[in-house]
Amino acid sequence: MPWFDGIDPATTTFRIASSANARIRVVAGPGTGKSFAMKRRVARLLESGIAPNIILPVTFTRVAAEDLHRELVGMGVPGCDLLEGVTLHSLALRILTRNHVLQATGRAPRPLNEFELEPLVCDLKDVHGGKKNVRKLKQAYEAAWARLQHHQPGIAPNPADAEFQTDLLAWLQFHEAMLIGEVIPQLHNYLQANPAAAERSEFRHILVDEYQDLNRAEQGVIELLSAAADVCIVGDDDQSIYSFKHAHPDGIREWLNANQGADDLGLDDCRRCPTQVVEIANSLIGHNAMRPVPRPLNPIAANGAGEVRIIQYESIEEEVGGISEIVSQKINDGVQPNDILVLTQSRVFGAPLYEAMVASGVPTKSYFSEAELNRDEAQRAFALLKLFLNRQDRVVLRWLVGANGHNWHAAGYRRVREHCENVGASPWDTMAQLESGTLELPYTNGIVTSFTEIRETLEELEVLADLAAIVDRLFPDGNDSTRDIRGLALGVLEEIGENDRDAFVRELSISISQPEIPTEIEDVRVMSLHKSKGLSAPVTVIAGCVQGLLPRRPDKNLTPNEQAQYMEEQRRLFYVGITRVKAEPQAGKPGTLILTYSQEMPAGDALSVGITPARLSYGTALLHASQFIGELGPAAPNPIAG
DNA sequence: GGGAGAGACGTTTTT
DNA sequence: CGTCTCTCCC
């Protein structure tokens, strides 16, 4: 299929796909077809014979990356097999792993996963004000990098922060690892410090989707890769929902100043949503007072009005039951399960919704992360596997040696590490010496005991025939706490094979931290509003529309202005949610939006999810409807009791 | 190094 | 309402 198939040459979509300008900015609201236009642009480049390896389509999530790939394959575009949509994160890791880059940065691109952070926190907590404070300081360190604060004038780090950073970096360097939040900044630094680096001109065409969700460091990386490239950025500030990741939505406006002569294109017709949904979406987002450039969506009459229902239930149980009933009903009426999207902002809602639908026989898939590695046993088995495949992995060794010890054996480990640093030995060798008695260090008995156990376990694994047997030993069949990870490991093994052990660990790590995205969707999907970005469905349900959850309450420590900004982002989140609804009247799919909330829920659940209830009575939290329900304007129906 | 008890505080989103 | 964290004590 040619790239222009079905596109009217008079349209902006055509221009986005065809413009020869080296700088293009597209700002366009939800459902206006901006990702579609970008895909056609990629198709055009490939069809014109441009080599796939010099095209860089950057997406924000892996879902979007795979989506791009799938569509190009579907169009039969030549060369699309070799074109990967990449997330900036994966691109950064790939570049940082190159030998000459490794030498230049002096940092091992080995990101720490969530559970590996624990011993780090314990190792630093005594000097830096306790665990909570260490986590806070670490967060601030990553935030500063994401915002490239050191490149901006007037922000001086205070002495406590500076001291923490020194210790943190020393820990990371000793353990030959990197925080996840350092990955992109490290690439940024490398590119900036090496203007002659081949990486700076590796790509000739860069296309960035969801630009408003990138933080300064990410935007900076794009800029550093752009000198020799044509760049097309696509985004929408009304859909900026990643401030927790330090997204810098102003960047999409600043970009136009920095790139004079760029094509500035916009799409305003909401081709996706039914008109009633467009009207309530416009009304809702109109309450955001800080919008720099309001861009109302144009409803398309041919889409029809669609169906909107707002339902209040008495309790969360009834809400869950009610939604499950509605979904079953829809399926009985002939709606395909994969045409139904159930969104909610917390797993406290997501989990029971999932259970209830499964119980009533609805094929359902939850996209809330399963936390495969939440159990100690699974963490330990996975750590042993990693250490078995690489004895030099200091992070995993530190984790294993401290696990199930009081305070992660921080006191003893400090002495081990000091010794290593003094004599230039590795932790493994040092512990082996301690074990054999050729070396003695005070307070290291606990560590040596753990080490012996670890060493013996690894030796037992050593005699096993192959990876399959090792996986079977570490994650035995029938063990509940390692069931999920066993499944993942066997799956990855099947895909990678016995030979490439590095790839095996890498892929397994990825599949653990990032739950797989099925390419073929057959089920009702339950997920967060964040994850739903980029998706659409004829039937969209948003559950748990209560004050405190959607919107979540802003942190009290924020300034009034920051609190207002937070509220606006929460509103954008809801805006993203309701604009998932897709109208296909000619296919008998009018487009249905269902918003639900309840009057009460168990106090424990409410508090543990961060809701500050309107009132507490006897273990029950009384809830208020989300303020956003009242902001949907005259086009919205009145709420009804469920 | 480890256990008992008091007190603080809470979540969610991604790579 | 629970869970995590810290302190105190052996």
XYZ file of C-alpha atoms (C1' of nucleotides) in Angstrom:
667
model
C 0.000 0.000 0.000
C 1.498 3.385 -0.966
C 1.978 5.873 1.866
C -0.647 8.304 0.499
C -3.342 5.670 0.187
C -6.651 7.186 1.204
C -5.225 10.589 2.156
C -6.637 13.694 0.477
C -3.677 15.785 -0.774
C -5.431 18.940 0.432
C -5.286 17.866 4.070
C -2.844 18.614 6.854
C -2.375 14.904 7.294
C -0.990 14.760 3.765
C 1.302 17.669 4.496
C 2.634 16.088 7.648
C 3.435 12.932 5.741
C 4.877 14.671 2.718
C 6.567 17.907 3.849
C 10.194 18.199 2.832
C 10.925 20.777 5.525
C 13.778 19.619 7.751
C 11.816 20.759 10.795
C 8.174 19.958 11.368
C 6.085 20.414 14.463
C 2.621 18.942 14.765
C 0.383 19.910 17.649
C -2.864 18.056 17.661
C -5.467 16.838 20.115
C -6.589 13.308 20.903
C -8.143 11.340 18.068
C -7.088 13.809 15.386
C -4.819 11.317 13.671
C -1.359 12.645 14.457
C 0.211 9.265 15.044
C -1.451 8.095 11.845
C 0.112 10.971 9.927
C 3.490 10.227 11.422
C 3.266 6.581 10.435
C 2.479 7.593 6.884
C 5.499 9.851 6.937
C 7.695 6.941 7.968
C 6.097 4.842 5.237
C 6.880 7.543 2.677
C 10.521 7.688 3.726
C 10.892 3.938 3.459
C 9.096 3.801 0.136
C 11.412 6.458 -1.245
C 14.293 4.105 -0.583
C 15.756 5.630 2.555
C 17.607 2.999 4.550
C 15.692 1.949 7.672
C 18.775 2.207 9.861
C 19.019 5.966 9.421
C 15.404 6.545 10.383
C 14.761 6.932 14.094
C 11.124 6.829 15.140
C 11.098 7.609 18.843
C 8.121 6.636 20.881
C 7.463 7.122 24.519
C 6.305 3.635 25.417
C 6.965 0.198 24.046
C 3.266 -0.112 23.246
C 3.575 2.740 20.785
C 6.811 1.341 19.374
C 5.206 -1.991 18.618
C 2.115 -0.301 17.282
C 4.179 1.612 14.732
C 5.946 -1.516 13.655
C 2.719 -3.474 13.305
C 1.094 -0.824 11.136
C 4.039 -0.553 8.798
C 4.099 -4.305 8.426
C 0.364 -4.202 7.771
C 0.885 -1.672 4.999
C 3.530 -3.894 3.462
C 6.086 -1.095 3.522
C 9.449 -2.264 2.151
C 12.201 -2.293 4.747
C 9.838 -2.034 7.710
C 11.221 -5.262 9.147
C 14.496 -3.496 9.739
C 12.882 -0.417 11.179
C 12.287 -0.560 14.874
C 10.345 1.995 16.764
C 12.524 2.568 19.780
C 11.979 4.149 23.110
C 14.646 6.688 23.947
C 15.526 4.587 26.939
C 16.353 1.523 24.866
C 18.262 3.637 22.356
C 20.309 5.140 25.168
C 21.176 1.763 26.632
C 22.193 0.541 23.218
C 24.530 3.461 22.619
C 25.973 3.474 26.144
C 26.906 -0.187 25.757
C 29.186 0.470 22.790
C 32.811 0.027 23.726
C 34.098 3.453 22.813
C 31.164 5.041 24.640
C 31.806 2.932 27.725
C 35.347 4.203 27.764
C 34.247 7.782 27.389
C 31.639 7.686 30.138
C 33.386 5.377 32.580
C 29.990 4.175 33.717
C 28.525 0.713 33.359
C 25.081 0.897 31.724
C 23.688 -1.702 34.041
C 20.437 -0.269 35.418
C 19.384 -1.148 38.944
C 15.947 -2.646 39.191
C 13.524 -1.831 41.952
C 14.503 -4.536 44.405
C 18.228 -4.079 43.873
C 17.830 -0.582 45.222
C 17.167 -1.810 48.737
C 20.707 -2.641 49.789
C 21.839 0.641 48.252
C 19.372 2.500 50.435
C 20.535 0.604 53.530
C 24.190 1.209 52.741
C 23.567 4.941 52.590
C 20.895 5.443 55.225
C 23.076 5.804 58.305
C 24.987 8.756 56.954
C 22.118 10.343 55.067
C 19.181 10.564 57.424
C 17.361 7.222 57.174
C 15.792 5.208 54.430
C 13.074 7.627 53.590
C 15.478 10.455 53.233
C 17.847 8.434 51.073
C 14.978 7.575 48.752
C 14.026 11.228 48.632
C 17.576 12.334 47.898
C 17.931 9.701 45.202
C 14.703 10.871 43.652
C 15.929 14.466 43.743
C 19.199 13.421 42.133
C 17.368 11.746 39.264
C 14.982 14.677 38.962
C 17.866 17.118 38.677
C 19.299 15.071 35.846
C 15.965 14.709 34.088
C 15.592 18.473 34.200
C 19.229 19.093 33.326
C 19.345 21.399 36.304
C 23.097 21.732 36.298
C 22.839 23.238 32.824
C 20.570 25.929 34.113
C 21.835 28.944 35.948
C 20.939 29.752 39.506
C 20.310 26.304 40.927
C 23.007 25.542 43.468
C 22.966 22.140 45.130
C 23.113 22.396 48.904
C 26.006 20.736 50.753
C 23.909 17.836 52.064
C 22.772 16.998 48.526
C 26.292 17.256 47.219
C 27.589 14.910 49.910
C 24.832 12.445 49.160
C 25.618 12.542 45.466
C 29.254 11.795 46.130
C 28.352 8.748 48.210
C 25.684 7.602 45.791
C 28.034 7.829 42.837
C 30.758 6.016 44.734
C 28.299 3.210 45.504
C 27.171 2.992 41.893
C 30.692 3.057 40.549
C 31.893 0.431 42.969
C 28.961 -1.784 42.022
C 29.356 -1.041 38.324
C 25.780 0.031 37.919
C 23.569 2.954 37.065
C 20.235 4.307 38.257
C 17.480 4.025 35.699
C 17.176 7.787 35.842
C 20.811 8.166 34.824
C 20.549 6.297 31.555
C 19.277 9.134 29.371
C 21.322 11.851 31.116
C 24.482 9.813 30.619
C 23.773 9.635 26.924
C 23.075 13.354 26.926
C 26.409 14.061 28.555
C 28.262 11.809 26.215
C 26.734 13.384 23.126
C 27.284 16.870 24.424
C 30.885 16.281 25.375
C 31.681 14.589 22.068
C 30.505 16.765 19.203
C 32.535 14.660 16.795
C 30.968 11.392 17.920
C 29.523 9.334 15.093
C 26.356 8.935 17.143
C 25.549 12.604 16.655
C 24.961 12.048 12.940
C 23.854 8.445 12.944
C 20.278 9.279 11.952
C 18.988 11.325 9.019
C 15.311 11.254 9.920
C 14.060 11.580 13.464
C 10.387 11.375 14.302
C 9.203 11.882 17.851
C 5.708 11.053 19.045
C 4.248 12.369 22.330
C 6.925 15.030 22.545
C 5.163 16.746 25.460
C 5.879 13.707 27.620
C 9.648 13.942 27.268
C 11.707 15.570 29.977
C 14.490 18.068 29.379
C 17.181 15.420 29.218
C 15.208 13.451 26.646
C 14.451 16.521 24.593
C 18.116 17.433 24.852
C 19.153 14.047 23.500
C 16.840 14.496 20.512
C 18.384 17.875 19.864
C 21.908 16.497 20.046
C 21.023 13.773 17.566
C 19.384 16.249 15.209
C 22.195 18.257 13.671
C 22.354 16.132 10.551
C 18.756 14.977 10.593
C 15.311 16.006 9.495
C 13.132 16.201 12.567
C 9.394 15.862 12.969
C 7.928 16.206 16.431
C 4.347 15.446 17.302
C 2.506 16.180 20.511
C -0.279 17.834 22.465
C 0.134 19.769 25.681
C -3.403 18.896 26.722
C -2.289 15.300 26.994
C 0.788 15.927 29.087
C 0.429 13.496 31.999
C 3.974 12.619 32.958
C 5.081 15.339 35.329
C 6.117 12.626 37.815
C 8.711 11.692 35.242
C 9.661 15.371 35.038
C 8.150 15.823 31.601
C 8.779 19.264 30.168
C 5.681 20.098 28.101
C 6.852 23.676 27.527
C 9.489 22.109 25.336
C 7.043 21.629 22.502
C 6.464 25.407 22.400
C 10.099 26.331 22.928
C 11.017 23.984 20.102
C 9.397 26.282 17.577
C 11.557 29.209 18.735
C 14.689 27.133 18.537
C 13.781 25.885 15.075
C 12.901 28.934 13.036
C 11.359 28.199 9.667
C 9.811 24.967 10.832
C 6.477 23.830 9.454
C 3.968 24.334 12.237
C 1.007 22.104 11.598
C -2.087 21.321 13.584
C -4.982 18.905 13.453
C -8.239 19.767 15.184
C -10.907 17.454 13.811
C -11.531 14.702 16.288
C -12.055 11.835 13.925
C -12.149 9.290 16.690
C -14.782 10.318 19.203
C -18.547 10.668 19.026
C -19.698 14.288 19.146
C -21.081 14.125 22.672
C -17.741 12.907 23.941
C -15.937 15.695 22.085
C -18.214 18.257 23.700
C -17.693 17.005 27.222
C -13.964 16.676 26.615
C -13.815 20.303 25.467
C -15.837 21.411 28.461
C -13.613 19.487 30.862
C -10.288 20.651 29.494
C -11.653 24.199 29.317
C -11.392 24.245 33.123
C -7.627 24.212 32.819
C -6.855 27.885 33.246
C -3.127 27.597 32.585
C -3.393 26.281 29.053
C -1.036 28.329 26.921
C -2.926 27.854 23.668
C -6.439 26.495 24.009
C -7.219 24.182 21.104
C -10.776 22.936 21.178
C -11.461 19.732 19.304
C -13.874 19.888 16.364
C -16.611 17.302 16.557
C -17.314 15.365 13.364
C -21.061 15.134 12.854
C -20.770 11.922 10.862
C -19.454 10.179 13.970
C -22.860 10.518 15.617
C -23.597 11.569 19.180
C -22.544 8.324 20.825
C -23.644 7.220 24.264
C -22.483 8.610 27.602
C -23.550 7.234 30.979
C -22.568 8.437 34.425
C -23.448 6.036 37.211
C -23.121 6.273 40.958
C -23.156 3.100 43.049
C -23.586 2.682 46.781
C -20.330 0.868 47.367
C -17.206 -0.170 45.572
C -18.481 -3.776 45.508
C -21.595 -2.652 43.700
C -19.565 -0.525 41.331
C -17.387 -3.478 40.457
C -20.417 -5.745 40.099
C -22.256 -3.141 38.054
C -19.423 -2.669 35.596
C -18.959 -6.383 35.252
C -22.674 -6.690 34.480
C -22.585 -3.898 31.905
C -19.587 -5.464 30.214
C -21.247 -8.903 30.124
C -24.368 -7.308 28.706
C -22.388 -5.574 25.963
C -20.714 -8.816 25.024
C -24.085 -10.578 24.931
C -25.248 -7.803 22.625
C -22.464 -8.698 20.226
C -19.678 -6.303 21.254
C -16.250 -7.856 20.833
C -14.330 -8.098 24.137
C -11.347 -6.350 22.546
C -13.598 -3.370 21.832
C -13.964 -2.738 25.555
C -11.510 -0.762 27.639
C -11.883 -0.485 31.409
C -9.754 2.260 32.919
C -9.073 3.001 36.535
C -6.415 4.828 38.412
C -5.644 2.248 41.066
C -5.208 -1.470 41.321
C -7.534 -1.362 44.323
C -10.202 -0.932 41.663
C -8.401 -2.747 38.874
C -7.888 -6.025 40.714
C -11.514 -6.604 41.817
C -12.779 -5.443 38.416
C -10.565 -7.995 36.766
C -11.660 -10.720 39.174
C -15.331 -9.917 38.777
C -15.201 -9.986 34.998
C -13.229 -13.210 34.917
C -15.731 -14.696 37.368
C -18.609 -13.833 35.075
C -16.895 -15.505 32.168
C -15.683 -12.386 30.358
C -12.285 -12.840 28.690
C -10.251 -10.172 30.455
C -6.669 -9.072 30.662
C -5.272 -6.801 33.324
C -2.408 -4.480 32.368
C -1.606 -3.541 35.923
C 1.890 -4.796 36.494
C 1.796 -8.168 38.111
C 4.803 -7.549 40.300
C 6.367 -10.893 39.420
C 9.228 -10.078 41.694
C 7.356 -8.945 44.767
C 8.075 -12.048 46.750
C 11.424 -12.521 48.419
C 11.689 -16.043 47.121
C 11.271 -14.953 43.508
C 13.740 -12.106 43.967
C 16.282 -14.457 45.441
C 15.917 -17.033 42.711
C 16.227 -14.390 40.039
C 19.254 -12.873 41.742
C 20.910 -16.284 41.898
C 20.265 -16.790 38.218
C 21.865 -13.463 37.386
C 24.856 -14.151 39.555
C 25.226 -17.610 38.098
C 25.362 -16.144 34.617
C 27.724 -13.378 35.669
C 29.853 -13.703 38.817
C 31.097 -10.183 38.234
C 27.666 -8.715 38.854
C 28.408 -6.811 42.038
C 24.893 -5.496 42.501
C 23.351 -8.914 42.634
C 26.083 -10.252 44.887
C 25.563 -7.365 47.273
C 21.844 -8.061 47.259
C 22.187 -11.795 47.894
C 24.738 -11.412 50.615
C 22.518 -8.976 52.490
C 19.123 -10.548 51.833
C 17.436 -11.946 54.934
C 20.032 -10.224 57.074
C 19.162 -7.474 59.513
C 19.643 -4.164 57.744
C 21.041 -5.988 54.717
C 24.200 -6.593 56.764
C 25.106 -3.007 56.030
C 27.672 -2.783 58.816
C 29.613 -5.845 57.725
C 29.299 -5.057 54.055
C 30.816 -1.630 54.645
C 33.982 -3.331 55.846
C 34.049 -5.688 52.898
C 33.683 -2.804 50.514
C 36.340 -0.729 52.273
C 38.722 -3.627 51.990
C 37.935 -4.057 48.287
C 38.536 -0.388 47.638
C 41.773 -0.372 49.602
C 43.364 -3.345 47.893
C 41.533 -3.183 44.578
C 39.910 -6.588 44.970
C 36.457 -7.631 43.838
C 33.718 -8.332 46.391
C 33.484 -11.944 45.232
C 37.188 -12.582 45.741
C 37.197 -10.798 49.066
C 34.285 -12.812 50.393
C 35.901 -15.999 49.153
C 38.994 -15.053 51.145
C 36.917 -14.322 54.222
C 35.261 -17.689 53.829
C 38.520 -19.592 53.505
C 40.026 -17.684 56.411
C 42.885 -16.121 54.439
C 41.358 -12.769 55.330
C 39.666 -11.613 58.505
C 37.391 -8.640 58.900
C 35.294 -7.869 61.980
C 31.480 -8.074 61.864
C 31.400 -10.062 58.639
C 30.168 -13.417 59.967
C 26.656 -12.919 58.694
C 27.943 -12.028 55.274
C 30.261 -14.999 55.105
C 27.444 -17.348 56.103
C 25.290 -15.968 53.284
C 28.194 -16.121 50.877
C 28.832 -19.783 51.603
C 25.211 -20.578 50.898
C 25.310 -18.636 47.659
C 28.527 -20.261 46.523
C 27.192 -23.734 47.235
C 23.979 -23.025 45.392
C 25.912 -21.793 42.375
C 28.049 -24.917 42.427
C 24.936 -27.041 42.435
C 23.733 -25.150 39.393
C 27.101 -25.588 37.737
C 26.666 -29.328 37.337
C 23.285 -29.021 35.676
C 23.192 -29.674 31.972
C 21.691 -26.536 30.513
C 19.772 -23.337 31.131
C 16.477 -25.168 31.031
C 17.556 -27.357 33.923
C 18.845 -24.341 35.826
C 15.586 -22.487 35.365
C 13.777 -25.587 36.530
C 15.931 -25.814 39.641
C 15.629 -22.151 40.588
C 11.969 -21.757 39.770
C 10.629 -25.245 40.372
C 7.390 -26.351 38.840
C 4.498 -26.056 41.258
C 6.044 -23.389 43.469
C 3.483 -20.616 43.752
C 5.817 -17.790 44.584
C 8.000 -18.380 41.538
C 5.300 -19.560 39.170
C 5.097 -16.352 37.156
C 8.816 -15.910 36.788
C 9.191 -19.555 35.824
C 6.738 -19.010 33.020
C 8.564 -15.920 31.857
C 11.973 -17.579 32.032
C 10.850 -20.594 30.032
C 9.217 -18.312 27.495
C 12.351 -16.224 27.063
C 14.497 -19.344 26.901
C 12.387 -20.713 24.093
C 12.816 -17.478 22.207
C 16.535 -16.913 22.815
C 17.841 -20.447 23.016
C 20.550 -21.969 25.185
C 23.514 -20.256 23.639
C 23.268 -16.540 24.215
C 23.189 -16.324 27.993
C 23.651 -12.560 28.124
C 20.649 -12.052 25.914
C 18.711 -14.475 28.078
C 19.265 -12.453 31.256
C 18.654 -9.193 29.467
C 15.390 -10.342 27.941
C 14.237 -11.965 31.141
C 14.925 -8.774 33.075
C 12.922 -6.825 30.561
C 10.008 -9.201 30.562
C 9.926 -9.080 34.352
C 10.039 -5.336 34.727
C 7.880 -4.626 31.709
C 4.902 -6.912 31.367
C 4.461 -8.136 27.858
C 2.166 -6.408 25.430
C 0.186 -8.889 23.430
C 0.079 -8.063 19.747
C -3.202 -9.825 19.223
C -5.807 -8.342 21.516
C -8.801 -10.535 22.194
C -9.834 -9.583 25.697
C -11.452 -6.807 27.631
C -8.520 -4.685 28.770
C -8.270 -3.346 32.316
C -5.568 -0.725 32.726
C -4.514 2.623 34.103
C -5.358 5.874 32.348
C -1.676 6.409 31.638
C -1.395 3.134 29.801
C -4.489 3.866 27.746
C -2.831 6.774 26.013
C -2.620 6.045 22.311
C -5.366 3.430 22.463
C -9.018 3.702 21.579
C -12.083 1.525 21.995
C -15.779 1.663 21.082
C -16.699 1.040 24.699
C -14.691 2.837 27.348
C -15.413 2.583 31.055
C -13.678 4.757 33.630
C -14.166 3.399 37.137
C -13.420 5.018 40.471
C -14.193 8.605 39.487
C -13.973 9.805 43.061
C -12.364 12.775 44.676
C -8.953 11.728 45.987
C -8.358 9.171 43.275
C -9.257 11.069 40.130
C -8.245 13.749 40.819
C -5.708 12.582 43.327
C -5.081 15.097 46.062
C -1.992 17.224 45.507
C 0.815 16.913 48.033
C 0.381 19.399 50.859
C 4.008 20.431 50.621
C 3.527 21.868 47.154
C 3.088 25.590 46.666
C -0.426 26.729 45.763
C 0.690 27.216 42.174
C 2.197 23.737 42.028
C -1.002 22.325 43.498
C -2.988 24.067 40.788
C -0.678 22.616 38.157
C -1.085 19.188 39.648
C -4.865 19.521 39.454
C -4.613 20.504 35.819
C -2.547 17.437 35.073
C -5.125 15.271 36.814
C -7.736 16.882 34.602
C -5.655 16.110 31.535
C -5.484 12.516 32.694
C -9.265 12.343 32.769
C -9.328 14.094 29.397
C -7.054 11.436 27.952
C -9.352 8.774 29.412
C -12.634 10.030 27.999
C -11.167 10.681 24.564
C -10.359 6.979 24.138
C -13.932 6.397 22.919
C -14.108 5.548 19.269
C -17.182 6.032 17.110
C -17.732 3.740 14.151
C -21.413 4.214 13.467
C -21.257 2.491 10.085
C -19.971 -0.619 11.872
C -22.757 -0.476 14.439
C -20.443 0.944 17.086
C -21.795 4.311 18.245
C -19.059 4.873 20.829
C -19.932 4.411 24.482
C -18.440 6.156 27.491
C -19.344 5.002 30.979
C -18.123 6.857 34.049
C -18.699 5.293 37.437
C -18.097 6.066 41.089
C -19.411 4.979 44.437
C -20.493 6.458 47.744
C -18.323 4.403 50.029
C -15.482 1.935 50.273
C -13.567 0.201 53.072
C -11.517 2.762 54.985
C -8.351 0.686 54.838
C -8.474 0.484 51.054
C -9.224 4.175 50.710
C -6.377 5.231 52.990
C -3.897 2.789 51.547
C -4.616 4.115 48.076
C -4.101 7.698 49.166
C -7.722 8.821 49.212
C -8.530 11.215 51.980
C -12.157 10.280 52.541
C -14.874 12.867 52.940
C -15.728 11.136 56.197
C -14.814 7.944 58.018
C -17.406 5.907 59.849
C -16.832 2.490 61.376
C -14.183 1.353 58.961
C -16.026 2.747 55.954
C -14.845 5.733 53.979
C -17.514 7.986 52.529
C -16.537 9.298 49.128
C -17.300 12.346 47.033
C -17.863 12.184 43.303
C -14.933 13.464 41.289
C -15.130 17.196 40.741
C -14.486 16.458 37.074
C -17.938 14.882 36.740
C -19.356 18.346 37.390
C -17.045 19.895 34.811
C -18.319 17.913 31.846
C -20.741 20.669 30.886
C -24.242 20.685 29.432
C -23.582 17.904 26.932
C -23.084 15.395 29.742
C -26.071 13.391 30.976
C -27.167 13.579 34.586
C -25.637 10.924 36.801
C -27.929 8.025 37.591
C -27.975 5.589 40.496
C -26.641 2.124 39.671
C 22.818 -9.221 65.168
C 18.123 -9.606 66.161
C 13.533 -8.961 68.431
C 9.773 -6.209 70.501
C 7.023 -2.232 70.573
C 5.849 2.595 69.504
C 4.919 5.743 66.030
C 4.545 7.575 61.371
C 2.261 7.532 57.252
C 0.177 5.960 53.294
C -0.476 6.067 46.119
C -0.157 6.195 41.045
C 1.879 6.643 36.578
C 7.240 4.832 32.964
C 11.892 3.462 31.375
C -6.961 0.178 58.720
C -2.172 -1.844 57.668
C 2.542 -1.639 56.863
C 6.888 0.116 57.250
C 10.582 2.321 59.976
C 12.930 3.549 63.817
C 14.422 3.081 68.565
C 15.475 0.633 72.412
C 17.108 -3.289 74.608
C 19.220 -7.740 75.147
